């Protein structure tokens, strides 16, 4: 099973790196960026795990529910 | 007082903490490797600063799964005093022993400098020998020390008097300029509801000798010593 997990900072959490990168895009000449947020993308191959176990791993380790949301997709 | 200083791969404040603790009388301190499983013989546990596991994934996220952290959880539940400094604070948050989390400094700078913090309450084993409102000189050294928690968590910290330190001016004012990293409400250190687990971003262990420019960190360790030796009964 191939799984893709996208982890993003929650909307209420300030993302200083995202803000700085948005400013850099302005300097590059790409204007009109109203929001830029930086998260993480994790891909893993795993056999024998249930989706619930994967969700548990997302909550316990791969994301921090205090500040991040995650999205889990089974790709194949 | 028998002290354990935990050592994770990537800890770098461990020796500073050990030296600081050993400068007090009636203290024995030893390093405990993260693969160990028991902390039963210790009266005080210190999680030092550094970059455990290279800060991979999130600061403190991987260290939390070290075998020794089971023993830390057990010690916390039994009321043993636990202090997390800098990366140690991040680990305690990831382990769920303290609420909230520490994120990238709002200004994106790695701050390595002396800062002032106001002691918010003497009502804790870690601050019992310090008058509420005192301003301490302590060094900081972090890139991800911006304390963040949701509104309801901040309210609870406030209601239960869990904020022990805030970044402040020399007069003890809580201002935006005094805040080096953008922490919510200038928070520099918090304790749990049982008041036996304390995490802070500043480094009291690096402010225990005149040569280092400040000895204000000693007051925190003196409070801990007093609590361990005399129990909760004595205070200021």
Coordinates of C-alpha atoms in Angstrom, one line a residue:
Chain A
X1 CA 0.0 0.0 0.0
X2 CA 1.3 3.4 -0.9
X3 CA 0.2 6.2 1.3
X4 CA 0.6 10.0 1.0
X5 CA 0.2 12.2 4.0
X6 CA -0.1 16.0 3.7
X7 CA 0.5 18.0 6.8
X8 CA -0.3 21.7 7.0
X9 CA -0.2 24.3 9.7
X10 CA -3.7 25.1 11.0
X11 CA -5.1 28.4 9.8
X12 CA -5.0 29.9 13.2
X13 CA -1.2 29.2 13.6
X14 CA 1.2 31.8 12.3
X15 CA 3.5 30.3 9.6
X16 CA 6.5 32.7 9.7
X17 CA 8.4 30.7 7.1
X18 CA 5.4 30.9 4.8
X19 CA 5.1 34.7 5.2
X20 CA 8.8 35.1 4.5
X21 CA 8.6 33.0 1.4
X22 CA 5.6 35.0 0.2
X23 CA 7.7 38.2 0.6
X24 CA 10.5 36.5 -1.4
X25 CA 8.0 35.8 -4.2
X26 CA 7.2 39.5 -4.3
X27 CA 10.9 40.3 -4.7
X28 CA 11.1 37.8 -7.5
X29 CA 8.4 39.8 -9.3
X30 CA 5.4 37.4 -8.7
X31 CA 2.9 39.9 -7.3
X32 CA -0.6 39.3 -5.8
X33 CA 0.2 36.4 -3.4
X34 CA -2.4 36.6 -0.7
X35 CA -1.5 33.5 1.2
X36 CA 1.4 31.1 1.3
X37 CA 1.7 28.2 3.8
X38 CA 4.4 25.6 4.1
X39 CA 3.6 22.1 5.2
X40 CA 5.1 18.7 4.8
X41 CA 4.4 15.8 2.4
X42 CA 5.2 12.3 3.6
X43 CA 5.0 9.2 1.3
X44 CA 5.3 5.7 2.6
X45 CA 5.0 2.2 1.5
X46 CA 3.6 -0.2 4.1
X47 CA 2.0 -3.6 4.2
X48 CA -0.3 -5.0 6.8
X49 CA -1.5 -1.7 8.4
X50 CA -5.1 -0.7 8.7
X51 CA -6.2 2.8 7.7
X52 CA -7.1 3.4 11.3
X53 CA -3.6 2.5 12.4
X54 CA -2.2 5.0 9.9
X55 CA -4.5 7.7 11.2
X56 CA -3.3 7.0 14.7
X57 CA 0.3 7.3 13.5
X58 CA -0.6 10.7 11.9
X59 CA -2.1 11.9 15.2
X60 CA 0.6 10.5 17.5
X61 CA 3.8 11.3 15.5
X62 CA 3.6 12.6 12.0
X63 CA 1.5 15.6 12.8
X64 CA 1.1 17.7 16.0
X65 CA -2.7 18.2 16.4
X66 CA -2.0 21.3 18.5
X67 CA -0.9 23.2 15.4
X68 CA -1.3 21.0 12.3
X69 CA -3.9 19.2 10.3
X70 CA -3.2 16.2 8.1
X71 CA -4.8 14.6 5.1
X72 CA -4.1 10.9 4.4
X73 CA -4.6 9.4 0.9
X74 CA -4.1 5.8 -0.1
X75 CA -2.6 6.1 -3.5
X76 CA -2.3 2.4 -4.5
Chain B
X1 CA 19.2 15.7 45.8
X2 CA 19.8 13.0 43.3
X3 CA 19.5 14.5 39.8
X4 CA 19.3 12.9 36.4
X5 CA 20.3 14.8 33.3
X6 CA 18.9 13.0 30.2
X7 CA 21.0 12.7 27.2
X8 CA 19.4 12.3 23.7
X9 CA 21.3 12.0 20.5
X10 CA 21.8 15.7 19.7
X11 CA 21.5 17.1 23.2
X12 CA 24.1 19.8 23.7
X13 CA 23.1 21.5 27.0
X14 CA 23.6 18.3 29.0
X15 CA 27.1 19.0 30.3
X16 CA 26.2 22.6 31.1
X17 CA 23.3 21.3 33.2
X18 CA 25.4 18.7 34.9
X19 CA 28.1 21.3 35.8
X20 CA 25.5 23.8 37.0
X21 CA 23.8 21.2 39.3
X22 CA 27.1 19.9 40.7
X23 CA 27.9 23.5 41.8
X24 CA 25.3 23.2 44.5
X25 CA 25.9 21.5 47.8
X26 CA 24.2 18.2 48.6
X27 CA 23.6 17.5 45.0
X28 CA 24.6 14.5 43.0
X29 CA 24.0 14.6 39.2
X30 CA 24.5 12.1 36.5
X31 CA 23.9 11.7 32.8
X32 CA 21.2 9.2 31.8
X33 CA 21.3 7.9 28.2
X34 CA 17.9 8.0 26.3
X35 CA 17.9 4.2 25.9
X36 CA 17.7 3.7 29.7
X37 CA 14.3 2.6 31.0
X38 CA 14.2 3.6 34.7
X39 CA 14.5 6.9 36.6
X40 CA 13.2 5.5 39.9
X41 CA 16.3 6.4 41.9
X42 CA 16.2 10.2 41.1
X43 CA 14.5 13.1 42.9
X44 CA 14.9 15.5 40.0
X45 CA 15.0 15.0 36.2
X46 CA 16.3 17.5 33.8
X47 CA 15.8 17.4 30.0
X48 CA 18.5 19.6 28.6
X49 CA 18.7 21.8 25.5
X50 CA 20.0 20.9 22.1
X51 CA 18.7 19.4 18.9
X52 CA 17.6 15.9 19.8
X53 CA 17.4 13.7 16.6
X54 CA 18.4 16.8 14.5
X55 CA 15.0 18.3 15.2
X56 CA 13.7 16.0 12.4
X57 CA 9.9 16.1 11.7
X58 CA 9.3 18.7 14.6
X59 CA 11.5 19.7 17.5
X60 CA 11.2 17.1 20.2
X61 CA 8.9 14.9 18.2
X62 CA 11.2 11.9 17.9
X63 CA 12.8 12.2 21.3
X64 CA 9.4 11.7 22.7
X65 CA 9.5 8.0 21.6
X66 CA 12.9 7.3 23.3
X67 CA 12.7 4.5 25.9
X68 CA 13.6 6.9 28.7
X69 CA 10.4 8.9 28.0
X70 CA 8.2 6.1 29.4
X71 CA 10.2 6.6 32.7
X72 CA 9.7 10.4 32.5
X73 CA 5.9 9.9 32.1
X74 CA 5.9 7.6 35.1
X75 CA 8.0 10.0 37.2
X76 CA 5.7 12.9 36.2
X77 CA 2.7 11.0 37.3
X78 CA 4.3 10.2 40.6
X79 CA 5.1 13.8 41.3
X80 CA 8.8 13.9 40.7
X81 CA 10.1 17.3 39.7
X82 CA 10.9 17.6 36.0
X83 CA 12.5 20.5 34.3
X84 CA 12.7 20.9 30.5
X85 CA 15.1 23.5 29.2
X86 CA 14.8 24.7 25.5
X87 CA 14.7 21.5 23.5
X88 CA 13.7 19.8 26.8
X89 CA 10.7 22.1 26.9
X90 CA 9.9 21.1 23.3
X91 CA 10.1 17.4 24.1
X92 CA 7.8 17.8 27.2
X93 CA 5.2 19.6 24.9
X94 CA 5.4 16.9 22.3
X95 CA 5.1 14.2 25.0
X96 CA 1.9 15.9 26.2
X97 CA 3.3 16.6 29.6
X98 CA 2.9 20.3 29.0
X99 CA 0.2 22.0 26.9
X100 CA 0.8 23.9 23.7
X101 CA 3.8 23.8 21.4
X102 CA 6.9 25.7 20.3
X103 CA 7.1 26.9 16.7
X104 CA 9.5 28.9 14.5
X105 CA 10.4 32.3 16.0
X106 CA 8.0 34.8 14.5
X107 CA 10.9 36.9 13.2
X108 CA 12.6 33.8 11.8
X109 CA 15.8 34.8 13.7
X110 CA 17.8 32.4 15.8
X111 CA 18.0 34.3 19.0
X112 CA 21.2 33.8 21.0
X113 CA 21.4 36.6 23.6
X114 CA 20.7 37.5 27.2
X115 CA 17.0 38.2 27.9
X116 CA 14.9 39.4 30.9
X117 CA 12.1 37.3 32.2
X118 CA 9.5 38.2 34.9
X119 CA 8.7 35.5 37.5
X120 CA 4.9 35.4 37.4
X121 CA 4.3 33.4 40.6
X122 CA 6.2 31.9 43.6
X123 CA 3.6 29.2 43.8
X124 CA 5.6 26.4 42.2
X125 CA 8.5 24.2 43.3
X126 CA 10.6 25.9 40.6
X127 CA 10.1 29.5 41.7
X128 CA 9.3 29.2 45.4
X129 CA 12.5 31.1 46.4
X130 CA 11.8 33.9 44.0
X131 CA 9.5 36.8 44.7
X132 CA 6.6 37.1 42.2
X133 CA 7.4 40.0 39.9
X134 CA 11.2 39.6 40.1
X135 CA 13.1 40.1 36.8
X136 CA 15.8 37.5 36.0
X137 CA 18.7 37.8 33.5
X138 CA 18.8 34.5 31.6
X139 CA 20.4 33.7 28.2
X140 CA 18.3 32.3 25.3
X141 CA 19.5 30.3 22.3
X142 CA 16.8 29.1 20.0
X143 CA 15.2 29.3 16.5
X144 CA 12.0 27.6 17.5
X145 CA 10.9 29.0 20.8
X146 CA 7.7 30.8 19.9
X147 CA 5.2 29.4 22.4
X148 CA 1.9 28.7 20.7
X149 CA -1.3 27.4 22.2
X150 CA -5.0 27.8 21.3
X151 CA -7.1 30.5 23.0
X152 CA -8.8 28.0 25.4
X153 CA -5.4 26.6 26.4
X154 CA -4.0 30.0 27.1
X155 CA -7.1 30.8 29.2
X156 CA -6.6 27.6 31.2
X157 CA -2.9 28.4 31.7
X158 CA -4.0 31.8 33.0
X159 CA -6.8 30.4 35.2
X160 CA -4.6 27.8 36.8
X161 CA -1.6 30.1 37.3
X162 CA 0.6 27.9 35.1
X163 CA 2.7 30.6 33.4
X164 CA 5.8 30.9 35.5
X165 CA 8.0 33.1 33.3
X166 CA 7.3 35.9 30.8
X167 CA 9.7 37.9 28.7
X168 CA 9.7 41.4 30.1
X169 CA 11.6 44.7 30.3
X170 CA 14.0 45.6 33.2
X171 CA 11.0 47.2 34.9
X172 CA 9.0 44.0 34.6
X173 CA 6.7 45.3 31.9
X174 CA 5.4 42.8 29.4
X175 CA 5.9 44.5 26.0
X176 CA 6.2 43.4 22.4
X177 CA 9.9 44.6 22.2
X178 CA 10.7 42.4 25.2
X179 CA 9.5 39.3 23.4
X180 CA 12.4 37.8 21.4
X181 CA 10.4 35.2 19.5
X182 CA 6.8 36.2 19.2
X183 CA 5.6 33.8 21.9
X184 CA 1.9 34.1 22.8
X185 CA 1.5 36.5 25.7
X186 CA 5.3 36.7 26.1
X187 CA 5.3 33.3 27.6
X188 CA 8.8 32.0 28.4
X189 CA 8.0 29.1 30.7
X190 CA 5.0 27.1 31.9
X191 CA 4.2 24.3 34.4
X192 CA 1.6 21.6 34.3
X193 CA -1.5 21.6 36.5
X194 CA 0.2 19.4 39.1
X195 CA 3.0 22.0 39.1
X196 CA 5.8 19.3 39.1
X197 CA 6.7 19.7 35.4
X198 CA 8.2 22.9 34.2
X199 CA 9.4 23.8 30.7
X200 CA 11.2 27.0 29.7
X201 CA 13.0 28.3 26.7
X202 CA 15.7 30.4 28.5
X203 CA 18.8 28.6 30.0
X204 CA 19.0 28.9 33.8
X205 CA 21.9 26.4 33.7
X206 CA 23.9 28.9 31.7
X207 CA 23.3 31.6 34.4
X208 CA 24.8 29.9 37.4
X209 CA 28.3 31.4 37.5
X210 CA 29.5 35.0 37.7
X211 CA 31.9 34.2 34.8
X212 CA 28.8 33.7 32.5
X213 CA 27.4 37.1 33.3
X214 CA 24.5 36.2 35.5
X215 CA 23.8 33.9 38.5
X216 CA 20.0 34.4 38.3
X217 CA 19.5 30.8 37.1
X218 CA 20.7 29.6 40.6
X219 CA 17.4 30.9 42.1
X220 CA 15.5 28.3 40.1
X221 CA 17.8 25.5 41.1
X222 CA 17.7 26.7 44.8
X223 CA 13.9 26.6 44.7
X224 CA 14.0 23.0 43.3
X225 CA 16.6 22.0 46.0
X226 CA 14.5 23.6 48.7
X227 CA 11.4 21.8 47.6
X228 CA 13.1 18.4 47.4
X229 CA 14.8 18.8 50.8
X230 CA 12.0 20.5 52.7
X231 CA 8.9 19.5 50.8
X232 CA 6.1 21.8 49.8
X233 CA 5.7 23.4 53.2
X234 CA 8.4 26.0 53.1
X235 CA 8.5 29.0 50.8
X236 CA 9.5 32.6 50.9

